mmCIF file of C-alpha atoms in Angstrom:
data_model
loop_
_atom_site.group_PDB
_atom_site.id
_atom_site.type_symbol
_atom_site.label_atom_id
_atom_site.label_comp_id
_atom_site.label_asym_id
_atom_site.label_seq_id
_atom_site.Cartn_x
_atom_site.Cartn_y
_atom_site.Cartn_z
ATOM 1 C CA UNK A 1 -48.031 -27.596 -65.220
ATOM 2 C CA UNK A 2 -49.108 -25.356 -68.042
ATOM 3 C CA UNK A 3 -48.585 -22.369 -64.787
ATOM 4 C CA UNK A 4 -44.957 -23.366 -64.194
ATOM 5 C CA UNK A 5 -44.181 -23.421 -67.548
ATOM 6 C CA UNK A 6 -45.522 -19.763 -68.223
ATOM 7 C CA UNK A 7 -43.189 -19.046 -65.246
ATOM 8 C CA UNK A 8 -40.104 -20.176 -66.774
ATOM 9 C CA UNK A 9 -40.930 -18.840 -69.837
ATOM 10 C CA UNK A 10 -41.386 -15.037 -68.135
ATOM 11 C CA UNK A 11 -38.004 -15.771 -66.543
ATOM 12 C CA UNK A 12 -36.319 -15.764 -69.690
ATOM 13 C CA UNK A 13 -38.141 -12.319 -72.092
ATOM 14 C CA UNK A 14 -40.126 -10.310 -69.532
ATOM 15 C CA UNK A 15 -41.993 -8.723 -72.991
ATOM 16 C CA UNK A 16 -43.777 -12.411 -72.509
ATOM 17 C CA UNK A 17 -45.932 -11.015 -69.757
ATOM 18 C CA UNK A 18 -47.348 -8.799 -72.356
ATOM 19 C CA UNK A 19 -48.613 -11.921 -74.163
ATOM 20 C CA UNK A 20 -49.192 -13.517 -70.870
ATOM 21 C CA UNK A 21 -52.127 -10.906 -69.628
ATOM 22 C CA UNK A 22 -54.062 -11.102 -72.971
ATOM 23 C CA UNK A 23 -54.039 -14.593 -73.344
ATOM 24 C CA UNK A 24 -54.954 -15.098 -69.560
ATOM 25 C CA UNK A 25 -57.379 -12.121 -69.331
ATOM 26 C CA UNK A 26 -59.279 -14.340 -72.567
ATOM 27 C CA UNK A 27 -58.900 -17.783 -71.229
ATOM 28 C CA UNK A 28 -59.767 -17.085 -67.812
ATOM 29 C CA UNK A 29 -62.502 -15.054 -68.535
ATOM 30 C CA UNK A 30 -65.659 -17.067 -67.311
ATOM 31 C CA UNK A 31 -63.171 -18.496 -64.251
ATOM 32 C CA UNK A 32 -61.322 -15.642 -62.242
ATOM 33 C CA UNK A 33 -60.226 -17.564 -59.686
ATOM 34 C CA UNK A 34 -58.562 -20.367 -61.672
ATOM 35 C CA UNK A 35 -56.976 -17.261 -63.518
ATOM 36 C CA UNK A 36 -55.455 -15.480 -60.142
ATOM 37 C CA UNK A 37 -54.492 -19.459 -59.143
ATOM 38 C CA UNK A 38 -52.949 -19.525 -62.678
ATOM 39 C CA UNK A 39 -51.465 -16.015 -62.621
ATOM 40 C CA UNK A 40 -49.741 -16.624 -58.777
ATOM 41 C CA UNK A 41 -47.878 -20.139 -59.567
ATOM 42 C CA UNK A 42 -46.463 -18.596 -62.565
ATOM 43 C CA UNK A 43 -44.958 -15.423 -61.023
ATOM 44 C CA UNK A 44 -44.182 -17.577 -58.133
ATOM 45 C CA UNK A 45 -41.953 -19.981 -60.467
ATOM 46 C CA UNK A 46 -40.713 -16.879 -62.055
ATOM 47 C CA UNK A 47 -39.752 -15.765 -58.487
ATOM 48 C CA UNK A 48 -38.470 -18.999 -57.447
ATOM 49 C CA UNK A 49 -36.209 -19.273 -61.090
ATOM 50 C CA UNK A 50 -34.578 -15.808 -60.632
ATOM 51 C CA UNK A 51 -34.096 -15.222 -57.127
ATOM 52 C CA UNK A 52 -31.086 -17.488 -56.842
ATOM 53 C CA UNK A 53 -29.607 -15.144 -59.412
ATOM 54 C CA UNK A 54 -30.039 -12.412 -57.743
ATOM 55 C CA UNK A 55 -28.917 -13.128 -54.455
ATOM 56 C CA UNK A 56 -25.427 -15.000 -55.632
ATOM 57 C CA UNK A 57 -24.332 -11.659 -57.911
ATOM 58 C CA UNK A 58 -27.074 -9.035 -57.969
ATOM 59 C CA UNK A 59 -24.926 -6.469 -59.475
ATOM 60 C CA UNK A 60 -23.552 -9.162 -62.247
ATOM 61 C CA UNK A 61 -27.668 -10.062 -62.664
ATOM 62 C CA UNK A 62 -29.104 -6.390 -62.839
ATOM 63 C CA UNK A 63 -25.939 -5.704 -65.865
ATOM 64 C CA UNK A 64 -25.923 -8.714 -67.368
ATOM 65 C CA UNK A 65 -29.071 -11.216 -66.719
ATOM 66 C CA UNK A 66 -31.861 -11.680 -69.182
ATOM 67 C CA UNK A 67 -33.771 -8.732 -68.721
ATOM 68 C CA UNK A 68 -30.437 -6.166 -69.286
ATOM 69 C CA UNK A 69 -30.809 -7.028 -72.854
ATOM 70 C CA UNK A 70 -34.145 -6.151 -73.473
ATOM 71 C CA UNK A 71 -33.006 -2.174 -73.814
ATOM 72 C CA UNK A 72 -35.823 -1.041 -75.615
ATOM 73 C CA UNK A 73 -38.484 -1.202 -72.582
ATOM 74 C CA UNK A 74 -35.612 0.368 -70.484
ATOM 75 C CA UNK A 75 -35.509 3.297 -72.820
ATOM 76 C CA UNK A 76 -39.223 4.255 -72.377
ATOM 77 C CA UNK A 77 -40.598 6.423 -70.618
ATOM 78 C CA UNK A 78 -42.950 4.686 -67.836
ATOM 79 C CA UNK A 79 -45.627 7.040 -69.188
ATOM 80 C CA UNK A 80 -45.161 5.190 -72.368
ATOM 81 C CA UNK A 81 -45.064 1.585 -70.282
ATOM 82 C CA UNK A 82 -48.086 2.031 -68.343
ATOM 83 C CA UNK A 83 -49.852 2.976 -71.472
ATOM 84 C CA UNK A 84 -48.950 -0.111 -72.843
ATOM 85 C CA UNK A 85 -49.878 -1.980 -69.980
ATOM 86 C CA UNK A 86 -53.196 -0.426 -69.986
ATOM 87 C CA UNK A 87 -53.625 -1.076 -73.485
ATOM 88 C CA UNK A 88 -52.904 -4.672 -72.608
ATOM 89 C CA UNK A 89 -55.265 -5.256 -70.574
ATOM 90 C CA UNK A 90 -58.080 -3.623 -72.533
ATOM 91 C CA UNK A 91 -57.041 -5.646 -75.180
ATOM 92 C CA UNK A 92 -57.033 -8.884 -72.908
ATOM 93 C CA UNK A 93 -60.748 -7.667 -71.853
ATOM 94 C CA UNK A 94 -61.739 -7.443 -75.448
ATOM 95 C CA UNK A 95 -60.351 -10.461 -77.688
ATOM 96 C CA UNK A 96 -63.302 -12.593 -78.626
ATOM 97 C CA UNK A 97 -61.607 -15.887 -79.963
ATOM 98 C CA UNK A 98 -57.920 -17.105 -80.284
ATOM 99 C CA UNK A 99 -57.456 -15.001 -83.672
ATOM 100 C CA UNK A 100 -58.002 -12.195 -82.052
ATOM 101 C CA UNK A 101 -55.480 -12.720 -78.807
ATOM 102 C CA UNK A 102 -52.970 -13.734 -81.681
ATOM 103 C CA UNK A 103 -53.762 -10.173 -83.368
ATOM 104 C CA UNK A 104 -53.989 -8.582 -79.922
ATOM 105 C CA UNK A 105 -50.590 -9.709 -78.895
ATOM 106 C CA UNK A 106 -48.902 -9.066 -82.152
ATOM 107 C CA UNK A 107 -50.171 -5.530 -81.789
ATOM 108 C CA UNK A 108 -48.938 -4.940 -78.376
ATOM 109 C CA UNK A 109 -45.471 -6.492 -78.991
ATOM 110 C CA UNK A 110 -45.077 -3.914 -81.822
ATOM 111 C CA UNK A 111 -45.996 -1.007 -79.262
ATOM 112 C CA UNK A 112 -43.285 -0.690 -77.305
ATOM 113 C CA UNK A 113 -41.088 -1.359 -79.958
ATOM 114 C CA UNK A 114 -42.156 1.244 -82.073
ATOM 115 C CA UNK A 115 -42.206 3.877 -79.775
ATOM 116 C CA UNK A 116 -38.495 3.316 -78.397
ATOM 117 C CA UNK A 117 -37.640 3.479 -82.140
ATOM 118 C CA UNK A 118 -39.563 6.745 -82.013
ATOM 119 C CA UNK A 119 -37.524 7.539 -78.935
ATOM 120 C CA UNK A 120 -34.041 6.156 -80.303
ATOM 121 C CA UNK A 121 -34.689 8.137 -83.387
ATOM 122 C CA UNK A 122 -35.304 11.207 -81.353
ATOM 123 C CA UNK A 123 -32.550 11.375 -79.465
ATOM 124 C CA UNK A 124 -29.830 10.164 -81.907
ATOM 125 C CA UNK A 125 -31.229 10.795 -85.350
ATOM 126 C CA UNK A 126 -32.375 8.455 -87.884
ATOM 127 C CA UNK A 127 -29.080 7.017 -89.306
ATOM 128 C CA UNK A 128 -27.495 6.137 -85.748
ATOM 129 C CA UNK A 129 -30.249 4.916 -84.440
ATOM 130 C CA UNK A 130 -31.345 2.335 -87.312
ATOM 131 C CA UNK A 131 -28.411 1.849 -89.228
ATOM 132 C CA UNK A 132 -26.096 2.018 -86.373
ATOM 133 C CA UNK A 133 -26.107 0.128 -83.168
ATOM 134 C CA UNK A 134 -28.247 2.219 -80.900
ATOM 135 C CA UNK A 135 -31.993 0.425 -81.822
ATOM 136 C CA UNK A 136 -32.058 -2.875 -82.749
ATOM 137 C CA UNK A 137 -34.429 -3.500 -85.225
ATOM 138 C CA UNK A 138 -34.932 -7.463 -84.804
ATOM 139 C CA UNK A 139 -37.423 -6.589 -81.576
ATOM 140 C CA UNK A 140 -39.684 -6.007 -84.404
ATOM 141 C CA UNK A 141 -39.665 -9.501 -84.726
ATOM 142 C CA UNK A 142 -41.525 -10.516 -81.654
ATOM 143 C CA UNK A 143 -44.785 -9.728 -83.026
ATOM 144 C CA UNK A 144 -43.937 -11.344 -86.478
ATOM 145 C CA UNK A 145 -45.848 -14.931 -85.085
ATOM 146 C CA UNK A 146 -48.523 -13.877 -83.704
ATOM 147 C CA UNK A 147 -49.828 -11.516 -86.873
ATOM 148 C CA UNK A 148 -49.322 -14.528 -89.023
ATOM 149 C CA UNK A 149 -51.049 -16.529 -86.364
ATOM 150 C CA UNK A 150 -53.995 -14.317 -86.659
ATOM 151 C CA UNK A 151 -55.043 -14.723 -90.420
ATOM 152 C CA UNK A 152 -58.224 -16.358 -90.884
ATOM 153 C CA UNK A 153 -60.139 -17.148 -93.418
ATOM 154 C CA UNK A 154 -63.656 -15.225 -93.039
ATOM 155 C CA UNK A 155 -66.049 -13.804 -95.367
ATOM 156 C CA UNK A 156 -67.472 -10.469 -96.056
ATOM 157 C CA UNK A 157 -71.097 -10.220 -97.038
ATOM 158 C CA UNK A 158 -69.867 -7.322 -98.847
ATOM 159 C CA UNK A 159 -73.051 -4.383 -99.388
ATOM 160 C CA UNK A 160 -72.972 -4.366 -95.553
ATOM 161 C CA UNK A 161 -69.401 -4.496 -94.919
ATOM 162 C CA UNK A 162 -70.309 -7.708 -91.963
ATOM 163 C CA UNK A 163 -67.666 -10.045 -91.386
ATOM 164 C CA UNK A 164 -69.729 -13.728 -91.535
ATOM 165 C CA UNK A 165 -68.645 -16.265 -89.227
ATOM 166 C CA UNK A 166 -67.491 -19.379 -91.016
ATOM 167 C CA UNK A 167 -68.798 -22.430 -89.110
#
């Protein structure tokens, strides 16, 4: 269930399967196989949702379906992508508890955005491409939940500069 509803979810912000790889590189970790399993029926739902789509109006679906308005990935370079991708899943390999695949995800949300900004501003100039309509700025707000979903409380034992484990 929890598969099929990844799957939908991808079908609606592809930037989700950012998210996706962390949090199933970290919960799958100890289980590979149940993570492939998990990994298959959710593209295969996402699959399942869009294809429909694409075969009544693919022209309609490549200009106007849900992934034609996430413009800032399309922007990028796919040397810039992959990168991100990679990052992804180093990050996915490295998270250590939940925190940390909030922090993780938060971190690679605000990639991409970032550097299309970087990109936007490069090509356009600063003033068109923030104050006018060429960037959106509210993409920044993807990773807005998951930072604030990775505060925790923890303790410093501070001569050493160790972060103690509350238990």
């Amino acid at each position: 269930l929890s598969a099929i509803i990844f799957g939908l979810v991808l079908s609606t912000r592809s930037v989700v399967g950012l998210v996706y790889v962390i949090y199933i590189l970290y919960y799958f970790r100890s289980e590979i196989k149940n993570g492939i399993i998990f990994s298959l029926i959710a593209i295969a739902v996402f699959i399942l949702i869009l294809v429909p789509f694409v075969a009544w109006d693919y022209k309609s679906f490549i200009n106007n379906g849900p992934f034609a308005i996430q413009a800032f990935l399309a922007h990028l370079p796919i040397w810039v992508l992959l990168a991100v991708f990679v990052f992804t899943i180093y990050a996915g390999l490295l998270v250590s508890n939940i925190h940390e695949v909030f922090f993780a995800a938060g971190v690679v949300l605000f990639l991409p955005v970032f550097f299309s900004m970087i990109f936007a501003i490069a090509d356009v100039g600063f003033y068109k491409a923030v104050v006018g309509d060429v960037f959106d700025l509210s993409y920044y707000v993807f990773c807005v939940p998951f930072l604030v979903m990775a505060i925790s409380e923890y303790r410093v034992a501070k001569p050493l500069g160790k972060i103690l484990l509350n238990n």
